[in-house]
mmCIF file of C-alpha atoms and ligand atoms in Angstrom:
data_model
loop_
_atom_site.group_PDB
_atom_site.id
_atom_site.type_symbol
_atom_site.label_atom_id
_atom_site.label_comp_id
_atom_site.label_asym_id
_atom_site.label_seq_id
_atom_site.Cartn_x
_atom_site.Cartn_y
_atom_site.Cartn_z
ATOM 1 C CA UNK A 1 -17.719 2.366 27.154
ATOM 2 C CA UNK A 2 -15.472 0.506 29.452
ATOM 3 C CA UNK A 3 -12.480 1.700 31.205
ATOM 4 C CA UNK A 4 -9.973 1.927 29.300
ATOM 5 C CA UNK A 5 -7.532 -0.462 30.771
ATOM 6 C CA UNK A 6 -10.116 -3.162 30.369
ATOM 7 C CA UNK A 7 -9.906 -2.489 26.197
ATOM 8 C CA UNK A 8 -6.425 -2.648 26.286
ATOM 9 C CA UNK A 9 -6.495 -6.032 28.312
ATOM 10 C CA UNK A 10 -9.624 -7.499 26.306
ATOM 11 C CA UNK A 11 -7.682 -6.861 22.628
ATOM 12 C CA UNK A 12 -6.068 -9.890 20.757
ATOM 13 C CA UNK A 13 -5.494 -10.911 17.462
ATOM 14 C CA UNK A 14 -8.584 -12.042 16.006
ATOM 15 C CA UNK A 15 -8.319 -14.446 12.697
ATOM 16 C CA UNK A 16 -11.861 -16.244 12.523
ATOM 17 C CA UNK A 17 -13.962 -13.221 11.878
ATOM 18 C CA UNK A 18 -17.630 -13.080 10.615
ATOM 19 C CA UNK A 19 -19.375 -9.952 9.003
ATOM 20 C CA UNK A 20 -22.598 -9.599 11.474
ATOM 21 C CA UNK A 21 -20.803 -6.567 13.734
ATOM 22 C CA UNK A 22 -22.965 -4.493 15.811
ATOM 23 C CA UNK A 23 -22.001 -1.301 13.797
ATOM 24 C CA UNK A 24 -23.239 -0.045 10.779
ATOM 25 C CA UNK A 25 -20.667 0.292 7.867
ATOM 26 C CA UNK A 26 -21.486 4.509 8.459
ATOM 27 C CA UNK A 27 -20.578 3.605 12.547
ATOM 28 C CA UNK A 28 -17.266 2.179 11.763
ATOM 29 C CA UNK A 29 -16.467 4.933 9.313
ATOM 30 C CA UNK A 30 -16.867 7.466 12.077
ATOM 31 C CA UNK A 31 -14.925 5.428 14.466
ATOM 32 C CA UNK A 32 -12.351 5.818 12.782
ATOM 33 C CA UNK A 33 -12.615 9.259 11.573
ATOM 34 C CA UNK A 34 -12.312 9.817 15.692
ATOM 35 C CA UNK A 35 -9.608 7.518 15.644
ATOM 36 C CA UNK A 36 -7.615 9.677 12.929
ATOM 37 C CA UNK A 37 -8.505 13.021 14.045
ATOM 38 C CA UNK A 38 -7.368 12.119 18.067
ATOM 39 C CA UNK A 39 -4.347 10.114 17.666
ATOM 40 C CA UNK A 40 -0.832 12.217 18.168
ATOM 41 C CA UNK A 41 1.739 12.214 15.202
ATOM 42 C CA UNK A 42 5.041 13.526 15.468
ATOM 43 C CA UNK A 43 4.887 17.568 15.142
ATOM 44 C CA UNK A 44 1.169 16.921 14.508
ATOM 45 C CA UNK A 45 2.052 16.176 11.137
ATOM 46 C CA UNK A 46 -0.732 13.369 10.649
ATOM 47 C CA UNK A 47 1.241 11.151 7.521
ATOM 48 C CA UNK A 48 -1.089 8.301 8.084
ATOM 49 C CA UNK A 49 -3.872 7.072 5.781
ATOM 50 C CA UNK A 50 -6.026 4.946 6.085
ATOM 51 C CA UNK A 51 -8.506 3.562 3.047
ATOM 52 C CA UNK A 52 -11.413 1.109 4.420
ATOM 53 C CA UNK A 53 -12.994 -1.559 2.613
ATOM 54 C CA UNK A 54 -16.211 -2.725 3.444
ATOM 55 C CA UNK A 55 -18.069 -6.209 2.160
ATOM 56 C CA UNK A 56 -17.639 -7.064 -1.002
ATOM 57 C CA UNK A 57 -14.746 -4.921 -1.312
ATOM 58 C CA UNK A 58 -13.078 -6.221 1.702
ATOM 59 C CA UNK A 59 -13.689 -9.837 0.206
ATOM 60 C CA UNK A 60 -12.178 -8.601 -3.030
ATOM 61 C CA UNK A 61 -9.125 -7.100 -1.542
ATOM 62 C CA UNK A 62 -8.458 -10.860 0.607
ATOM 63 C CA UNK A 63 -9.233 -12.639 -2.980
ATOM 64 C CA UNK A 64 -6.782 -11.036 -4.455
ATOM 65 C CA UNK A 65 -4.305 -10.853 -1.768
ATOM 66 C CA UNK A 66 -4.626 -14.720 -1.554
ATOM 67 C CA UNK A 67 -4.161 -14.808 -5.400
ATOM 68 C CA UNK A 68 -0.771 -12.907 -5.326
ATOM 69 C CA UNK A 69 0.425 -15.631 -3.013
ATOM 70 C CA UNK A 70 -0.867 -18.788 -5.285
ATOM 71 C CA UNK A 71 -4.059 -18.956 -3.252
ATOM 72 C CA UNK A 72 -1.471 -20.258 -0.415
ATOM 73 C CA UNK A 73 -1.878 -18.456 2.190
ATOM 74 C CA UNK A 74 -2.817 -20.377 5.357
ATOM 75 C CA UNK A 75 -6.407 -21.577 4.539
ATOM 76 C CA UNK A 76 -7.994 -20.828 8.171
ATOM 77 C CA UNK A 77 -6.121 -17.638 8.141
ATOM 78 C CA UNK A 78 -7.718 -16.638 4.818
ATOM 79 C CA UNK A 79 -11.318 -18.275 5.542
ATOM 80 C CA UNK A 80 -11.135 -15.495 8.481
ATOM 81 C CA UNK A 81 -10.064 -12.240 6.665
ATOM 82 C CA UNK A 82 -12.052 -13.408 3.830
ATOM 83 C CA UNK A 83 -15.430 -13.674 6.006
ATOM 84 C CA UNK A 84 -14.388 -10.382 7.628
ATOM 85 C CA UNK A 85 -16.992 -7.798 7.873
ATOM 86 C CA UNK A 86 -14.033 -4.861 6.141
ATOM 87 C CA UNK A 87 -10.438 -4.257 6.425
ATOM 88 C CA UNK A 88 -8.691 -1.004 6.892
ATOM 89 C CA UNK A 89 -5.527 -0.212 4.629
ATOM 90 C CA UNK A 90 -2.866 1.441 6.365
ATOM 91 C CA UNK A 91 -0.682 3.963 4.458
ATOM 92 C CA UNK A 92 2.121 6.474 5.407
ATOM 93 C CA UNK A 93 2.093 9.805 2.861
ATOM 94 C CA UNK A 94 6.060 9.575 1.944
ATOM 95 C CA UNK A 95 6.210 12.513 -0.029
ATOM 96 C CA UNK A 96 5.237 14.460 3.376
ATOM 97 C CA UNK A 97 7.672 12.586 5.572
ATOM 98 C CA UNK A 98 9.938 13.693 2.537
ATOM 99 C CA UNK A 99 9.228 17.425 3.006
ATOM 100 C CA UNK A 100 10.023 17.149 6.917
ATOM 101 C CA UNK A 101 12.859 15.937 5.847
ATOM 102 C CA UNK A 102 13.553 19.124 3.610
ATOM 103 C CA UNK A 103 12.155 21.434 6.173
ATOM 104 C CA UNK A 104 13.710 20.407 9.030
ATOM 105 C CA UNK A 105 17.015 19.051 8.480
ATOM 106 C CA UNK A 106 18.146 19.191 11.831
ATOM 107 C CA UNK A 107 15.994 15.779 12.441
ATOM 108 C CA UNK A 108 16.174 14.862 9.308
ATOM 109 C CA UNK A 109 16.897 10.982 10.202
ATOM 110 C CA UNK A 110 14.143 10.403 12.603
ATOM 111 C CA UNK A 111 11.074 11.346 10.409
ATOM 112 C CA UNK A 112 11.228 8.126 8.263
ATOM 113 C CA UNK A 113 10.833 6.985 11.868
ATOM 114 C CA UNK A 114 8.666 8.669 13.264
ATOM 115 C CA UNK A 115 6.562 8.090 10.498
ATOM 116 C CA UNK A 116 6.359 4.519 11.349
ATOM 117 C CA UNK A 117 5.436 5.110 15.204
ATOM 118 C CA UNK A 118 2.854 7.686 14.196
ATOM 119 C CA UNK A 119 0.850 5.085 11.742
ATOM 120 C CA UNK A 120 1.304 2.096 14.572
ATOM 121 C CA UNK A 121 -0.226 4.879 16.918
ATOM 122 C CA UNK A 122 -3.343 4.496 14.529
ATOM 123 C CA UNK A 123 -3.145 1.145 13.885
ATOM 124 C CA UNK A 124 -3.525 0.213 17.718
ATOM 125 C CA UNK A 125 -6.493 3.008 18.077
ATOM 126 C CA UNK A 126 -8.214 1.096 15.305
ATOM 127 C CA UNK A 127 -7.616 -1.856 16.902
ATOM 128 C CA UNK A 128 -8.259 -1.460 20.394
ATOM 129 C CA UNK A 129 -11.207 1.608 19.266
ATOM 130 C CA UNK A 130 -13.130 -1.640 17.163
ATOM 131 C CA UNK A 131 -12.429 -4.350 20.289
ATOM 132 C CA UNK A 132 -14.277 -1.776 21.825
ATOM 133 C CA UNK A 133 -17.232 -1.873 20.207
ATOM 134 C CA UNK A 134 -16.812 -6.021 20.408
ATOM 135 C CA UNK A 135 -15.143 -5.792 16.507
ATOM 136 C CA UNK A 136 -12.143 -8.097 16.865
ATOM 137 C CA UNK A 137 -9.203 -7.148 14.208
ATOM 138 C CA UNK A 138 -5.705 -8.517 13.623
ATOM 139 C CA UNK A 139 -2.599 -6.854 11.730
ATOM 140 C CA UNK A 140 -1.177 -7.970 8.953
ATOM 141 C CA UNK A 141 1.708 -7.411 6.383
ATOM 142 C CA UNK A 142 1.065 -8.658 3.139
ATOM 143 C CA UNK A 143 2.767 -6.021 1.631
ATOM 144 C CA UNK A 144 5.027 -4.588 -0.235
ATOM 145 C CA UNK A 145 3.929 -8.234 -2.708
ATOM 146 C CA UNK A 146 0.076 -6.507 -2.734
ATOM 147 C CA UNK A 147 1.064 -2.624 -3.262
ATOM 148 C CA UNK A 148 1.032 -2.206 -7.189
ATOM 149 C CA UNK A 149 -1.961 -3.819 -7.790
ATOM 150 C CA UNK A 150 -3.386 -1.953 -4.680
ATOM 151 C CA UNK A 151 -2.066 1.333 -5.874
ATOM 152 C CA UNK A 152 -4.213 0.699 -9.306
ATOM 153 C CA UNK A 153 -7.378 -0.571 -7.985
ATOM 154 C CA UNK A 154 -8.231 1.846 -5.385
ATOM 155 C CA UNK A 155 -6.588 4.794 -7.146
ATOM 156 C CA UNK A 156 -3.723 5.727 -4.567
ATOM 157 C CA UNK A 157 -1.470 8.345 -4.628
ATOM 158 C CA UNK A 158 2.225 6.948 -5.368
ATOM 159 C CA UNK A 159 3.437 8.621 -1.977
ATOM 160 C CA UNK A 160 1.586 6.912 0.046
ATOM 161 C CA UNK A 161 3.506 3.530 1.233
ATOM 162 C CA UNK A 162 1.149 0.568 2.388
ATOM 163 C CA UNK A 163 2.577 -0.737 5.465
ATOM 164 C CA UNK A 164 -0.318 -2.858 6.868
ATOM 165 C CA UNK A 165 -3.654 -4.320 6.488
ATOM 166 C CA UNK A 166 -6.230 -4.686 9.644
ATOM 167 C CA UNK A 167 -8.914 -7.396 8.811
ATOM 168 C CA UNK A 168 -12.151 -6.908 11.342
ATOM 169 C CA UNK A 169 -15.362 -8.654 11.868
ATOM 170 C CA UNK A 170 -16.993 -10.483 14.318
ATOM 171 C CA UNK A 171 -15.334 -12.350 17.089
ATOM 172 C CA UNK A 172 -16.042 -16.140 16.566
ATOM 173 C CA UNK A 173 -13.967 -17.025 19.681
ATOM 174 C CA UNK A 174 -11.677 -15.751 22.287
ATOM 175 C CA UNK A 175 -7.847 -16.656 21.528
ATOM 176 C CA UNK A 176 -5.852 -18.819 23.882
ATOM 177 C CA UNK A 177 -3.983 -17.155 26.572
ATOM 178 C CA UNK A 178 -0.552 -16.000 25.329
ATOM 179 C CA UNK A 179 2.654 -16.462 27.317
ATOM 180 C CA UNK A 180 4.536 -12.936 28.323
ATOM 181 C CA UNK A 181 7.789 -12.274 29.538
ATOM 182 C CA UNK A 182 8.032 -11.346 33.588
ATOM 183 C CA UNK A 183 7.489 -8.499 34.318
ATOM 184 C CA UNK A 184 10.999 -8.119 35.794
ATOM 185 C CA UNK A 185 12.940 -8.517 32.564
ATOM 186 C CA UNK A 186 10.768 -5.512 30.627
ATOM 187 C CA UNK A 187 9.590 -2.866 33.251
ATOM 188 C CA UNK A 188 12.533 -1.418 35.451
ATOM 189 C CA UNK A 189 10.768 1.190 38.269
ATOM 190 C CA UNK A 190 13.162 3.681 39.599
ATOM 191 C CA UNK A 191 11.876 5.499 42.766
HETATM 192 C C1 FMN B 1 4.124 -4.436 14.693
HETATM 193 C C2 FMN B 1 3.316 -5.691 14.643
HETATM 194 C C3 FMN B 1 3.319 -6.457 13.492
HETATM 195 C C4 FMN B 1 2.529 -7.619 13.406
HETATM 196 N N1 FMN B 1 2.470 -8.304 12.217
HETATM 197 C C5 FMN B 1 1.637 -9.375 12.121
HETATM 198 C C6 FMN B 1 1.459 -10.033 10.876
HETATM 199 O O1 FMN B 1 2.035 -9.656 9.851
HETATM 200 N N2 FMN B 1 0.634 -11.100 10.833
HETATM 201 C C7 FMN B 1 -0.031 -11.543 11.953
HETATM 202 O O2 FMN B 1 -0.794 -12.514 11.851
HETATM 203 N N3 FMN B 1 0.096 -10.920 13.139
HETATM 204 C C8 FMN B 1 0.918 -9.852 13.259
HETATM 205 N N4 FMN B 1 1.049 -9.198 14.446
HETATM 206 C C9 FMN B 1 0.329 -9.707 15.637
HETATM 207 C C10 FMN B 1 1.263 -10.258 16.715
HETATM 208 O O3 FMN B 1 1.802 -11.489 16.330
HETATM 209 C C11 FMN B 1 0.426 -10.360 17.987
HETATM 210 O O4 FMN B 1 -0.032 -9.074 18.319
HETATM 211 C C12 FMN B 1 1.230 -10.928 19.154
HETATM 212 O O5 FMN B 1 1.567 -12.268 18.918
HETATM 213 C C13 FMN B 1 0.447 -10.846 20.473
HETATM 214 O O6 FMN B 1 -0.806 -11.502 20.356
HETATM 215 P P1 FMN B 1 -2.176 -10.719 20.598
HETATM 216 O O7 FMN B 1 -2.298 -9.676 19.523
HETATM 217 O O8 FMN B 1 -3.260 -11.745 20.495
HETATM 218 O O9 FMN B 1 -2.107 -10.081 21.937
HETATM 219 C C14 FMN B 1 1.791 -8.039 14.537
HETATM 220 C C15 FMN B 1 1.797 -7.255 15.699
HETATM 221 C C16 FMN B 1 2.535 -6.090 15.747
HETATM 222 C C17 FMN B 1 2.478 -5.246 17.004
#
């Protein structure tokens, strides 16, 4: 385990990916079990899902996400998810975000919202939780073109809502370094 400052620093977006990771597919599972059952939601609620694909399944899933777009989707891009060790499907349960909405009427505009910080809360656990264990991922938005055919193949309720896919494997090589804005123009201290 490093300190966790150092994960958050060391995590990119990873697009050439391999499937030799040093975890087991059972390891990964259980990573993100811990990811799920520790990351907050609004009201502890917990509307994210997540469905993993592993191997052949993963492979599958990029086959036919490349096929929805006329096999043109950027072929490096594709080579990488493709040779990806598994990719994690990331869902929001809309029915329960609907029933918040019932319940609690009062806040009744936010929890669509909500919703959607709660699931990136998960989505950047996975992310950083994997980098962590040297598993580089990216995230990416192929839907809503993917979600009826992903809805029939892997047998998902209709209220859940795919809102993004997280390719992981193997790192194959560090990204270049990525300009940021100063500092100046996105933190403001107040003391
Ligand atoms: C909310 C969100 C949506 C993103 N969507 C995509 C996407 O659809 N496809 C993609 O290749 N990268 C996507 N990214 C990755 C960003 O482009 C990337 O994180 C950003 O350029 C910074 O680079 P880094 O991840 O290497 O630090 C997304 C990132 C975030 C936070």
């Amino acid at each position: 385990m490093q300190d966790y400052i150092e994960i958050i620093k060391k995590r990119r977006s990873y697009y050439d990916l391999s499937e030799d990771v040093p975890l087991s597919n059972e390891e990964i599972k259980y990573l993100i079990e811990d990811v799920l059952n520790t990351t907050p939601s609004h009201m502890n609620s917990q509307t994210t899902r997540v469905v993993l694909l592993f191997d052949e399944k993963s492979k599958d899933f990029w086959k036919r996400v490349n096929e929805t777009y006329d096999n043109k989707i950027n072929e490096e891009k594709f080579h990488g998810f493709y040779h990806a060790k598994g990719t994690a499907l990331i869902f929001i349960d809309k029915d329960e975000i609907k029933e918040q909405e019932k319940n609690i009427p009062l806040y009744k505009e936010y929890f669509e919202t909500w919703g959607q910080h709660s699931a990136a809360m998960v989505q950047l656990n996975i992310w950083q939780a994997l980098r962590d264990e040297e598993i580089g991922a990216s995230n990416q938005h192929y839907n809503p073109h993917i979600d009826s055919w992903v809805k029939d193949l892997y047998e998902i309720p209709d209220s859940w809502e795919l809102i993004a896919e997280i390719p992981f494997g193997k790192i194959q090589e560090e990204p270049e370094k990525i300009d940021k804005k100063s500092i100046d123009e996105i933190l403001k201290v107040i003391e």
